[in-house]
PDB file of C-alpha atoms in Angstrom:
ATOM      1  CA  UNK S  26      18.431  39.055  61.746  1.00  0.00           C
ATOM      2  CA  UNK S  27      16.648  42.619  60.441  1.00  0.00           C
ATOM      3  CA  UNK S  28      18.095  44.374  57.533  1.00  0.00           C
ATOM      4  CA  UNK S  29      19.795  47.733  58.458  1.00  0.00           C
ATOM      5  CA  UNK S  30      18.581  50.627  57.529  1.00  0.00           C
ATOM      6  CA  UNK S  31      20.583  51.530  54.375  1.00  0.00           C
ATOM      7  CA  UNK S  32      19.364  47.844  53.013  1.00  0.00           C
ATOM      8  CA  UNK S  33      18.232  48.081  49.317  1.00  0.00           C
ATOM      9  CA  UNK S  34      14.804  47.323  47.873  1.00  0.00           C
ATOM     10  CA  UNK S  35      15.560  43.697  46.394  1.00  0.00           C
ATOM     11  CA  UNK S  36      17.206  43.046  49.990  1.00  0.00           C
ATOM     12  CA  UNK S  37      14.128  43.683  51.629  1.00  0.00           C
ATOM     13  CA  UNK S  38      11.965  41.950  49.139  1.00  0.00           C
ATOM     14  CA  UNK S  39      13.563  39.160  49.395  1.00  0.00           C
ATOM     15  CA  UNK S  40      14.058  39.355  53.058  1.00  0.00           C
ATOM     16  CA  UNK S  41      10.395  39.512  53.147  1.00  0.00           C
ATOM     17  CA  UNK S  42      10.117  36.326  50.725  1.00  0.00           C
ATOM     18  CA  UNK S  43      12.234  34.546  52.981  1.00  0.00           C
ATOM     19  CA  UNK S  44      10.110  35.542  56.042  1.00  0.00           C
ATOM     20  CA  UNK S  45       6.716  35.221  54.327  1.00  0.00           C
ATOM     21  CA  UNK S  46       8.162  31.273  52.984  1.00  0.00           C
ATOM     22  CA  UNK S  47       9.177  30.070  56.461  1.00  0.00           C
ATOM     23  CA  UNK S  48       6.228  31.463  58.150  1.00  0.00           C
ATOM     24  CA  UNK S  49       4.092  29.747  55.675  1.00  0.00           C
ATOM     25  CA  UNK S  50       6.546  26.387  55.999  1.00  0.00           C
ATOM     26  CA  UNK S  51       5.924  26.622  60.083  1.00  0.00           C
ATOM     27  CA  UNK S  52       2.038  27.361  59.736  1.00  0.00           C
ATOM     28  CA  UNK S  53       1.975  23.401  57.236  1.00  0.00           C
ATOM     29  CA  UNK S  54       3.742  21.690  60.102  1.00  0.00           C
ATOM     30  CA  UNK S  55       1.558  23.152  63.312  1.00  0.00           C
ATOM     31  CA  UNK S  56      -1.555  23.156  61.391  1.00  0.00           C
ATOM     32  CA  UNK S  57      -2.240  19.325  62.431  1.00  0.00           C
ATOM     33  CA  UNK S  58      -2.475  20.523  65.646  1.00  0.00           C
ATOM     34  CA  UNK S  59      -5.289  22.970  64.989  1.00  0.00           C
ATOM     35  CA  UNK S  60      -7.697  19.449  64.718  1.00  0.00           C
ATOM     36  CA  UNK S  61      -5.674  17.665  67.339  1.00  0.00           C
ATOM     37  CA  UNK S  62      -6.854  20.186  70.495  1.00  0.00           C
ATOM     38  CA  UNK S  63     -10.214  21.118  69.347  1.00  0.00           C
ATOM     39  CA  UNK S  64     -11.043  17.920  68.514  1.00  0.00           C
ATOM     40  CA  UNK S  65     -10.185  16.806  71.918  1.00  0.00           C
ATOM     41  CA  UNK S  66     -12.454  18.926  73.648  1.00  0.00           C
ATOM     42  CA  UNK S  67     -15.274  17.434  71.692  1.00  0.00           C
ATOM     43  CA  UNK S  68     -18.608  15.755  73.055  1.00  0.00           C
ATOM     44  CA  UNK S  69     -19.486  14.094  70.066  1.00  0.00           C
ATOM     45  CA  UNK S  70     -18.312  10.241  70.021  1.00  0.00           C
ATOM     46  CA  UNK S  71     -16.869  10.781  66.407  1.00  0.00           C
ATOM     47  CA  UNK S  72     -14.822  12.824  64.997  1.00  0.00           C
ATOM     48  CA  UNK S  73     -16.714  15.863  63.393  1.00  0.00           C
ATOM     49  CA  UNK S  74     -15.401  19.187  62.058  1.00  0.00           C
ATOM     50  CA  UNK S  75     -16.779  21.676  62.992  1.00  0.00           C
ATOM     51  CA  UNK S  76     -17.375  20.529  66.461  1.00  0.00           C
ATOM     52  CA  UNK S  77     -21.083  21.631  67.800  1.00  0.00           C
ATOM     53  CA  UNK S  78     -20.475  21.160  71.728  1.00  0.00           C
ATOM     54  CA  UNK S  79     -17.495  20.845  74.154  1.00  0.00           C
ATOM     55  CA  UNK S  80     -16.773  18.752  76.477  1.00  0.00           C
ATOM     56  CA  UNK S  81     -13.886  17.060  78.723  1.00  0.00           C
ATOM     57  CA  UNK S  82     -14.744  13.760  78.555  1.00  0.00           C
ATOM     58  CA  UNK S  83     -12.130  11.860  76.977  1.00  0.00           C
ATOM     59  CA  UNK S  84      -9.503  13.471  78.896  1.00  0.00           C
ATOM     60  CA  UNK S  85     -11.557  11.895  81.923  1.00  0.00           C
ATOM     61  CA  UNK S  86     -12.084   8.611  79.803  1.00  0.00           C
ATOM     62  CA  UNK S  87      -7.840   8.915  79.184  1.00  0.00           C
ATOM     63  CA  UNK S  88      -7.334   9.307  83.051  1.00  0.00           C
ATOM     64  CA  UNK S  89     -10.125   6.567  83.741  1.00  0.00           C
ATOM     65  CA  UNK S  90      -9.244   3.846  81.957  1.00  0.00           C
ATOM     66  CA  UNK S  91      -6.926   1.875  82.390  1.00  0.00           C
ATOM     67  CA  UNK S  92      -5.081   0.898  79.386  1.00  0.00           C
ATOM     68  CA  UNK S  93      -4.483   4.602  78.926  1.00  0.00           C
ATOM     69  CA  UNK S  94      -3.312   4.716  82.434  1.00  0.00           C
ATOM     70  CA  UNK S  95      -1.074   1.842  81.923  1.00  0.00           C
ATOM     71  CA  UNK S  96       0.747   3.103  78.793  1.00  0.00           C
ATOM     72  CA  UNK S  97       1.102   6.543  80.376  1.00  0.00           C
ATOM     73  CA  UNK S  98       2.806   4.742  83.449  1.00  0.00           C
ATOM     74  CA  UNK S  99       4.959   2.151  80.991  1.00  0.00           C
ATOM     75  CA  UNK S 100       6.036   5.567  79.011  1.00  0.00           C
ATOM     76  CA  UNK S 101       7.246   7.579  81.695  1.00  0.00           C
ATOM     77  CA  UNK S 102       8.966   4.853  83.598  1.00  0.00           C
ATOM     78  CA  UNK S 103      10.610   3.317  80.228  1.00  0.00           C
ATOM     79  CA  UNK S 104      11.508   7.676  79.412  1.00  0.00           C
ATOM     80  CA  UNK S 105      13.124   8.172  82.667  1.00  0.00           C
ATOM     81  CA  UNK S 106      15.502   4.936  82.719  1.00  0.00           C
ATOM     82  CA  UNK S 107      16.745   5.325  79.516  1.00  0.00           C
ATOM     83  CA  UNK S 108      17.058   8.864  79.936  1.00  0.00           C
ATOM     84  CA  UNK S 109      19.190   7.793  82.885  1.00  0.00           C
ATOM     85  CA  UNK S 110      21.456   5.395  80.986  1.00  0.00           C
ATOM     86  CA  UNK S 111      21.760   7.805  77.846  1.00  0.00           C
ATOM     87  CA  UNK S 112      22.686  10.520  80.127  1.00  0.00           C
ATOM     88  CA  UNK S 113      25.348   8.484  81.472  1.00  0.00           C
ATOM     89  CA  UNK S 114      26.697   6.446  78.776  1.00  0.00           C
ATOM     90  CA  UNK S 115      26.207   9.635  76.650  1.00  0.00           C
ATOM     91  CA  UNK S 116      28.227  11.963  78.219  1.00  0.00           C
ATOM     92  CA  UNK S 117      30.921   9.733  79.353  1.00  0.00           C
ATOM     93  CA  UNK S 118      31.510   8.585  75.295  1.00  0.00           C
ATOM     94  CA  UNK S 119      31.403  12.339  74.237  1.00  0.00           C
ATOM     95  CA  UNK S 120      33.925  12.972  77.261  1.00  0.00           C
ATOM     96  CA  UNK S 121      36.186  10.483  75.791  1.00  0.00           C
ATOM     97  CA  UNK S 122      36.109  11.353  72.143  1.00  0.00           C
ATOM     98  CA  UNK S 123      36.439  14.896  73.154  1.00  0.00           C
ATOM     99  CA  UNK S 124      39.863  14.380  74.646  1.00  0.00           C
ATOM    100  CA  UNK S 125      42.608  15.430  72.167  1.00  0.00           C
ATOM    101  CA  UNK S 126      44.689  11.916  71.845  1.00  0.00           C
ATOM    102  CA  UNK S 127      41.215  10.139  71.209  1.00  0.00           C
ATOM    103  CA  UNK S 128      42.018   7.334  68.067  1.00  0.00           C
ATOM    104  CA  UNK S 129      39.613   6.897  65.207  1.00  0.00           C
ATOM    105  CA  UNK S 130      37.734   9.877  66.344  1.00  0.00           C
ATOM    106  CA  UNK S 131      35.463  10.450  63.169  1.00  0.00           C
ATOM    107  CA  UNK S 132      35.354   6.658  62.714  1.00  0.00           C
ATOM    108  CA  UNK S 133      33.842   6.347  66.336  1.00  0.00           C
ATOM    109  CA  UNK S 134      31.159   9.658  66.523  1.00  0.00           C
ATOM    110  CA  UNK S 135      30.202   8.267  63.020  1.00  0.00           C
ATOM    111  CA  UNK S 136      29.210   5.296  64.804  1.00  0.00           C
ATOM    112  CA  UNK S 137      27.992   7.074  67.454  1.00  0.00           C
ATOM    113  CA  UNK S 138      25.635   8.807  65.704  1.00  0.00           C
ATOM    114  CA  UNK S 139      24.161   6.300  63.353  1.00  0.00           C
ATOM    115  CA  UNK S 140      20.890   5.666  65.270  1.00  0.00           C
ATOM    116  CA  UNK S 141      19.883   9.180  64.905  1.00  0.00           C
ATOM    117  CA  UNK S 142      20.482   8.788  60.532  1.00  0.00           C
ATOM    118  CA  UNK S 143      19.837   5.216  60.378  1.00  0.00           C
ATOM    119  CA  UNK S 144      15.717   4.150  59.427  1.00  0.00           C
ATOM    120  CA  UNK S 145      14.248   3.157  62.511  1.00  0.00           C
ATOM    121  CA  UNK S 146      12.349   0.283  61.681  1.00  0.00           C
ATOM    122  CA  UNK S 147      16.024  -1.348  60.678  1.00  0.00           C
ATOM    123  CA  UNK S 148      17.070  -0.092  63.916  1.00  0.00           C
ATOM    124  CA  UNK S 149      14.001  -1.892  65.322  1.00  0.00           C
ATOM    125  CA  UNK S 150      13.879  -4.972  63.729  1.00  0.00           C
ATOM    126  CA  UNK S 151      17.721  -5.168  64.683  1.00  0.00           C
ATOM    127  CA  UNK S 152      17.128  -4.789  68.318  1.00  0.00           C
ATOM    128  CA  UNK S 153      14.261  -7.237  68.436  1.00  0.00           C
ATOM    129  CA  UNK S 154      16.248  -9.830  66.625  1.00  0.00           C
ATOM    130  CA  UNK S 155      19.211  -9.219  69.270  1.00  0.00           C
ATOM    131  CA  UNK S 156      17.277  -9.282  72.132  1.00  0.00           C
ATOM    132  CA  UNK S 157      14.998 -12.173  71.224  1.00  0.00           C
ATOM    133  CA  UNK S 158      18.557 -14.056  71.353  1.00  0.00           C
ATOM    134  CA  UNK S 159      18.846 -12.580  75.335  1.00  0.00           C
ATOM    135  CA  UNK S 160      15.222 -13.495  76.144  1.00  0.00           C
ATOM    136  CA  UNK S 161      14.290  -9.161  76.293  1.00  0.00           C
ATOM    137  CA  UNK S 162      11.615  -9.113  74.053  1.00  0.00           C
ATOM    138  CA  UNK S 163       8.290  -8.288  75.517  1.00  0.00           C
ATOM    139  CA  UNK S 164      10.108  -6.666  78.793  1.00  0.00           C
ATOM    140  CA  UNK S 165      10.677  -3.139  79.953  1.00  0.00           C
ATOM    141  CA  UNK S 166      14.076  -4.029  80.590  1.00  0.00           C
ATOM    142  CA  UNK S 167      14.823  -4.692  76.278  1.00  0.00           C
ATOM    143  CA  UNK S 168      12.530  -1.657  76.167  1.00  0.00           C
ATOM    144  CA  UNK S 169      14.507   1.132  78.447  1.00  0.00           C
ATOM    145  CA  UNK S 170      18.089  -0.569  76.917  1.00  0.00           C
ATOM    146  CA  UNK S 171      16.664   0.293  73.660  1.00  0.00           C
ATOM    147  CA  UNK S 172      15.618   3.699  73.668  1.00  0.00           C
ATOM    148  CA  UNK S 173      18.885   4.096  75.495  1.00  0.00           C
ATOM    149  CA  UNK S 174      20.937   3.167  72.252  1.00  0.00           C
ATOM    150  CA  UNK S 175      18.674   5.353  70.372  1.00  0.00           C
ATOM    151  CA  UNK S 176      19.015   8.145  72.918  1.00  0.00           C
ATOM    152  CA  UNK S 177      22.753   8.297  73.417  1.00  0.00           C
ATOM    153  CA  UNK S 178      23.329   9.762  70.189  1.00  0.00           C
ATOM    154  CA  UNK S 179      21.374  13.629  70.945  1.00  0.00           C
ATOM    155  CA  UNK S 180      23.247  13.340  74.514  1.00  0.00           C
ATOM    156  CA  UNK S 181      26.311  12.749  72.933  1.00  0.00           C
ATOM    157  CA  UNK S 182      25.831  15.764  70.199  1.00  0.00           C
ATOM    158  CA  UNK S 183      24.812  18.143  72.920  1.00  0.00           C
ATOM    159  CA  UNK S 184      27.392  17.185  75.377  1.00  0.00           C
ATOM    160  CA  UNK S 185      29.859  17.853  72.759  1.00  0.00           C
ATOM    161  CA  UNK S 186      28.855  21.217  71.983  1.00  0.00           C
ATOM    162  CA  UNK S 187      29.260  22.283  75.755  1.00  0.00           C
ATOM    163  CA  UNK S 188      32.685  20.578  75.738  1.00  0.00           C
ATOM    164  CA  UNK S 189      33.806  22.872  72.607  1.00  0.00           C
ATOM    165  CA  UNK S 190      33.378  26.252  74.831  1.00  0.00           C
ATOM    166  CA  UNK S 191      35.490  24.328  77.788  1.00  0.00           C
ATOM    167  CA  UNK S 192      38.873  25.526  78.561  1.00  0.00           C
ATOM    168  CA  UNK S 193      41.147  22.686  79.252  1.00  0.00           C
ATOM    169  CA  UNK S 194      43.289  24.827  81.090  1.00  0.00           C
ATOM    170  CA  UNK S 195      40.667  24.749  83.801  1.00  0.00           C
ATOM    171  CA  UNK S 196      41.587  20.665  84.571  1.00  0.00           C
ATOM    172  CA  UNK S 197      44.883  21.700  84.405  1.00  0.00           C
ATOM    173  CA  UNK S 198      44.922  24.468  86.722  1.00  0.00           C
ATOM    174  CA  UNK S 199      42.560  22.291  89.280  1.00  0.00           C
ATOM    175  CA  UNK S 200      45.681  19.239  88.769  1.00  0.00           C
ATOM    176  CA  UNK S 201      48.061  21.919  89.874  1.00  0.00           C
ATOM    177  CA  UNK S 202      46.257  22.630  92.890  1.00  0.00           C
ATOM    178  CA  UNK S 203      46.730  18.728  93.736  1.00  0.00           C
ATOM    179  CA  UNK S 204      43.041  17.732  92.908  1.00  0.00           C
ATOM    180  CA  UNK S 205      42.414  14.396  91.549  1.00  0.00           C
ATOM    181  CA  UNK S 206      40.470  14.121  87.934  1.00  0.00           C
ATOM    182  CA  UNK S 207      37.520  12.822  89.662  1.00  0.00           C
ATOM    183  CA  UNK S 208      37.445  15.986  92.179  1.00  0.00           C
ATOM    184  CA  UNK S 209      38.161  18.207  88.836  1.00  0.00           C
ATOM    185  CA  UNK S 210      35.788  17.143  87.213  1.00  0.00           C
ATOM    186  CA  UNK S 211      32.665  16.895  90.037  1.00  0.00           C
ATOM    187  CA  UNK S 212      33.965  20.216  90.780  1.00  0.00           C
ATOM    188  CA  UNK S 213      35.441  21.857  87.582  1.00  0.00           C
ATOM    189  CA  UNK S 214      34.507  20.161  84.291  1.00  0.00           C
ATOM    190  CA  UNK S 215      30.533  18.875  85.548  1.00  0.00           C
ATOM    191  CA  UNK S 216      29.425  22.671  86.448  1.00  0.00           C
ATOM    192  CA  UNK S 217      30.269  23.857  83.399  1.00  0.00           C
ATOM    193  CA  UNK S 218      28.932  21.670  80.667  1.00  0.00           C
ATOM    194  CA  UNK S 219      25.900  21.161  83.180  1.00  0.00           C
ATOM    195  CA  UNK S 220      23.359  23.014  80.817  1.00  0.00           C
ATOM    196  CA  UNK S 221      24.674  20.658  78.053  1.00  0.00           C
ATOM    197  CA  UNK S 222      23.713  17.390  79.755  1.00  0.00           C
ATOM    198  CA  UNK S 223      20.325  18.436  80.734  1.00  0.00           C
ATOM    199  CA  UNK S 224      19.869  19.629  77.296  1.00  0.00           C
ATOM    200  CA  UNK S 225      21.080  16.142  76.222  1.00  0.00           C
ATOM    201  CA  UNK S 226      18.937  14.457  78.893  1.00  0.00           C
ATOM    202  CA  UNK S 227      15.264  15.952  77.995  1.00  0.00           C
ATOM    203  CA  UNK S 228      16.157  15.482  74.343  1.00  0.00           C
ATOM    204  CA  UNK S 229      16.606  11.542  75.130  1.00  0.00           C
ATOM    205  CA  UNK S 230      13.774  11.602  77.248  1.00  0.00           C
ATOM    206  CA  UNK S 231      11.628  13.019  74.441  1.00  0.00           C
ATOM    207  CA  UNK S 232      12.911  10.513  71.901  1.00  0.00           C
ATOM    208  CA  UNK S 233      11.999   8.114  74.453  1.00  0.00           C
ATOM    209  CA  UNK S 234       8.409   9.366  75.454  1.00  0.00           C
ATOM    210  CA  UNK S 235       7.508  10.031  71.327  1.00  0.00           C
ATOM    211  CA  UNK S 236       9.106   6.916  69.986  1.00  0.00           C
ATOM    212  CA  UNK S 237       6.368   4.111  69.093  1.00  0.00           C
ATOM    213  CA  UNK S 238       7.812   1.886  66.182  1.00  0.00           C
ATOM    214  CA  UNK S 239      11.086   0.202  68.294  1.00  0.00           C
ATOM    215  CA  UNK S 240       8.205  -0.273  71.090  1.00  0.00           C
ATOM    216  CA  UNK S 241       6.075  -2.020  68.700  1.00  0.00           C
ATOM    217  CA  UNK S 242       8.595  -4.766  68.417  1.00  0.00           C
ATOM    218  CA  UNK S 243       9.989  -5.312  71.641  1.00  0.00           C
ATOM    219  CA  UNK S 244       6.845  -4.514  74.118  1.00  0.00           C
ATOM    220  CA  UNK S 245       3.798  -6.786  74.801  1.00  0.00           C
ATOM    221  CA  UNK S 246       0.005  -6.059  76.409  1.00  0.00           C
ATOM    222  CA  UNK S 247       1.693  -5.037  79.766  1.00  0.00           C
ATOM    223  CA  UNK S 248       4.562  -3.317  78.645  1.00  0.00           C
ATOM    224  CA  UNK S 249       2.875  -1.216  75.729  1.00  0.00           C
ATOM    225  CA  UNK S 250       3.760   2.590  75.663  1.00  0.00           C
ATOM    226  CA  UNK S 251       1.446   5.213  74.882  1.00  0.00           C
ATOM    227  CA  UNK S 252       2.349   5.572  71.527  1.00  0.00           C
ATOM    228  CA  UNK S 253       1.529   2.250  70.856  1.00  0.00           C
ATOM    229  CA  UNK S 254      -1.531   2.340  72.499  1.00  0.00           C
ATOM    230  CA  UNK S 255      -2.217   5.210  70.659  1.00  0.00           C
ATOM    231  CA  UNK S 256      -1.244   3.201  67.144  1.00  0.00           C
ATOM    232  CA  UNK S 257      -3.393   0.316  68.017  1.00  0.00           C
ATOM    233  CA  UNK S 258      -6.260   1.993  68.803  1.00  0.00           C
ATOM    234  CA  UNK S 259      -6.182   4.067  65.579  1.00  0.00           C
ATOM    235  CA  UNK S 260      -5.559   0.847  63.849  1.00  0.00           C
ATOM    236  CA  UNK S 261      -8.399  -1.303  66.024  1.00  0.00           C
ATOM    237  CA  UNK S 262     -10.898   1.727  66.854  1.00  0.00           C
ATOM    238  CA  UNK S 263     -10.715   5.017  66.276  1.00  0.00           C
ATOM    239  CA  UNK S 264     -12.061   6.722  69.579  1.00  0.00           C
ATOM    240  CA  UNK S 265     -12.038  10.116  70.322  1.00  0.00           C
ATOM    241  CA  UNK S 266      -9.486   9.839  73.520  1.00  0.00           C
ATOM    242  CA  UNK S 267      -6.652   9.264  70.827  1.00  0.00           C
ATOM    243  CA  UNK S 268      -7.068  13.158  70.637  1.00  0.00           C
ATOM    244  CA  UNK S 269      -6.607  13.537  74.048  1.00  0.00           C
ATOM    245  CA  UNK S 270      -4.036  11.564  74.492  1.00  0.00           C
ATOM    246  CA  UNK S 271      -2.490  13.429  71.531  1.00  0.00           C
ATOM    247  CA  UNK S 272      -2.903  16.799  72.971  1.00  0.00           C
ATOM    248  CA  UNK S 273      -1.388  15.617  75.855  1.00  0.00           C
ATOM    249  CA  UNK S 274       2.277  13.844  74.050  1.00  0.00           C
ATOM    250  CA  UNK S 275       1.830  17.097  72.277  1.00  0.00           C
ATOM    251  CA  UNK S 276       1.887  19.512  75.684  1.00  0.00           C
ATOM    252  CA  UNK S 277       4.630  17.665  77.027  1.00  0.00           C
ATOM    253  CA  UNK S 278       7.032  17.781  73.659  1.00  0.00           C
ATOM    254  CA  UNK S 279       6.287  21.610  74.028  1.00  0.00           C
ATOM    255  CA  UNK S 280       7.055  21.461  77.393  1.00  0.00           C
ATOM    256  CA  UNK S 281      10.476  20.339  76.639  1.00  0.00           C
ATOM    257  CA  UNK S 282      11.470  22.269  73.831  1.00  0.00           C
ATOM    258  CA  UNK S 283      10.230  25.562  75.910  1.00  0.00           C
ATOM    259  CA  UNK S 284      12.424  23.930  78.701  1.00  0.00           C
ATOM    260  CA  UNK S 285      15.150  22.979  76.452  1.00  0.00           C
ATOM    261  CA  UNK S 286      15.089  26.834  74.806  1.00  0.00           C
ATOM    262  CA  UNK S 287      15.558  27.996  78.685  1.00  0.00           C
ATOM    263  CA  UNK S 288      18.405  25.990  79.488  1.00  0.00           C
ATOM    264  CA  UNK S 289      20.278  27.744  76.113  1.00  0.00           C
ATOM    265  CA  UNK S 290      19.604  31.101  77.082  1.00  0.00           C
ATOM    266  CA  UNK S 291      20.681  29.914  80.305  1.00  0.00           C
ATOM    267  CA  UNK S 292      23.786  28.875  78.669  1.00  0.00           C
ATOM    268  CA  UNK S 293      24.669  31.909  76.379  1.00  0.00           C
ATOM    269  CA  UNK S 294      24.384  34.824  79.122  1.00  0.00           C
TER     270      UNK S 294
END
C-alpha cells in the first residue's frame, strides 16, 4: 500500500527499503528462469551461455519422442484424477469441520494439513511402504491416490476460506422454504464457495503436475511422470530438451497462478 502524502522522510525511506528488498528477493527466485527459456531455444546440443543461434528443436524433439510424450500423457492423466478426488474428498472434509458442532476440530485440520508441513520424502517413503502392502506400487492407480492425499490439504485450506464469508443463514432460510440440504446446498451453499473449490482444484492439480519425489517411489518405466523423466534424464544425460520440457512445467505453473489470481478477483468484486 503507498504512503500518503503527509508520510515522513524515514517512512518513505524505509518504504523504499522494503520495496527495493522484495524486488531484489523476487528478481533471486525468477532469475533461474532467465537460463531455463533461452536455453531452450538453443541449437547447440550442449548447454552454452551465451547461446550463438536459435532454434526450436528440442521442443520438436520433446513432442517427438516418445518418452517425453509418455510422461506428459502419465502427468496430466495422474493431475486430473487426483485433482478429481482432492476436489471431492477436500471440500467435503472442510464442509464438515466447518460446521459449528464439529468435535476435535483443531485436532482434525491439524491432521488435515500435515502433508502440506510434513518432508515429502517421509511422506513418500510412507506411501510406498503402504501401498507395496496393497500391491499399488508401480501403478497409476497408487500414483493418482497419492497425490490425492497430498492434494487434499490446499483444497481443504481454500475451501475453508470461502466457507468463512458464508452466511449460514442462507441454509437456513433455503430449509424454511422446505428444500432439502442436498437441494440447499447444489443450489445455495455450491454457488457461493464455487470460486473457492476451483481455487482449491488447480492448486491440487499443480501439486500434482510439479510433484516428482512421491512419483519416484511409487511409478515404474510406463507410469513415469514428467518430472521424473525430467530427474532421470538430468541424472542419466543431460540433453538439451530438459529445458524445454522445463519451460513448458514452467508455462503451465504460470498459467495457473495467472488463472488462480483471476478466480480471486473474481471472488472479491
Amino acid at each position: 500500500m503507498w504512503l500518503p502524502a503527509y508520510a515522513t522522510r524515514s517512512e518513505r525511506l524505509c518504504r523504499l527499503a522494503v520495496v527495493t528488498f522484495a524486488f531484489a528477493v523476487l528478481v533471486f527466485l525468477i532469475g533461474p528462469l532467465f537460463v531455463v527459456f533461452p536455453l531452450s531455444v538453443s541449437k547447440d546440443p550442449f548447454f552454452t551461455f551465451p547461446i550463438q543461434e536459435y532454434s526450436w528443436r528440442w521442443y520438436a524433439d520433446f513432442f517427438e519422442n516418445p518418452r517425453w510424450t509418455q510422461s506428459l500423457f502419465n502427468s496430466v492423466v495422474a493431475a486430473l484424477f487426483s485433482t478429481a478426488l482432492a476436489t471431492l474428498f477436500g471440500t467435503l472434509a472442510a464442509l464438515g469441520i466447518s460446521r459449528p458442532g464439529f468435535p476435535a476440530r483443531k485436532a482434525v485440520m491439524a491432521l488435515m494439513i500435515s502433508p502440506m508441513i510434513m518432508p515429502v520424502v517421509i511422506v513418500a517413503v510412507g506411501a510406498y511402504m503402504f501401498f507395496g502392502t496393497l500391491g499399488l506400487t508401480n501403478t497409476r492407480t497408487g500414483l493418482v491416490l497419492a497425490h490425492a492425499a497430498l492434494s487434499i490439504p490446499f483444497v481443504v485450506v481454500t475451501v475453508l476460506s470461502a466457507l468463512s464469508t458464508y452466511d449460514s443463514n442462507l441454509t437456513r432460510a433455503g430449509a424454511s422454504l422446505g428444500a432439502g440440504p442436498i437441494s440447499v446446498f447444489f443450489t445455495v451453499t455450491l454457488p457461493l464457495i464455487l470460486p473457492g473449490i476451483v481455487s482449491g482444484a488447480l492448486l491440487a492439480f499443480a501439486v500434482s503436475f510439479d510433484e516428482v519425489i512421491v512419483a519416484l517411489f511409487l511409478t515404474g518405466a510406463e507410469q513415469r511422470t514428467l518430472p521424473v523423466q525430467m530427474f532421470s534424464g538430468i541424472r542419466d544425460q543431460i540433453n538439451p530438451t530438459i529445458m524445454a520440457a522445463a519451460s513448458l512445467l514452467t508455462t503451465v505453473s504460470v498459467a495457473l497462478f495467472l488463472l488462480l489470481n483471476l478466480i480471486r478477483r473474481i471472488r472479491r468484486t
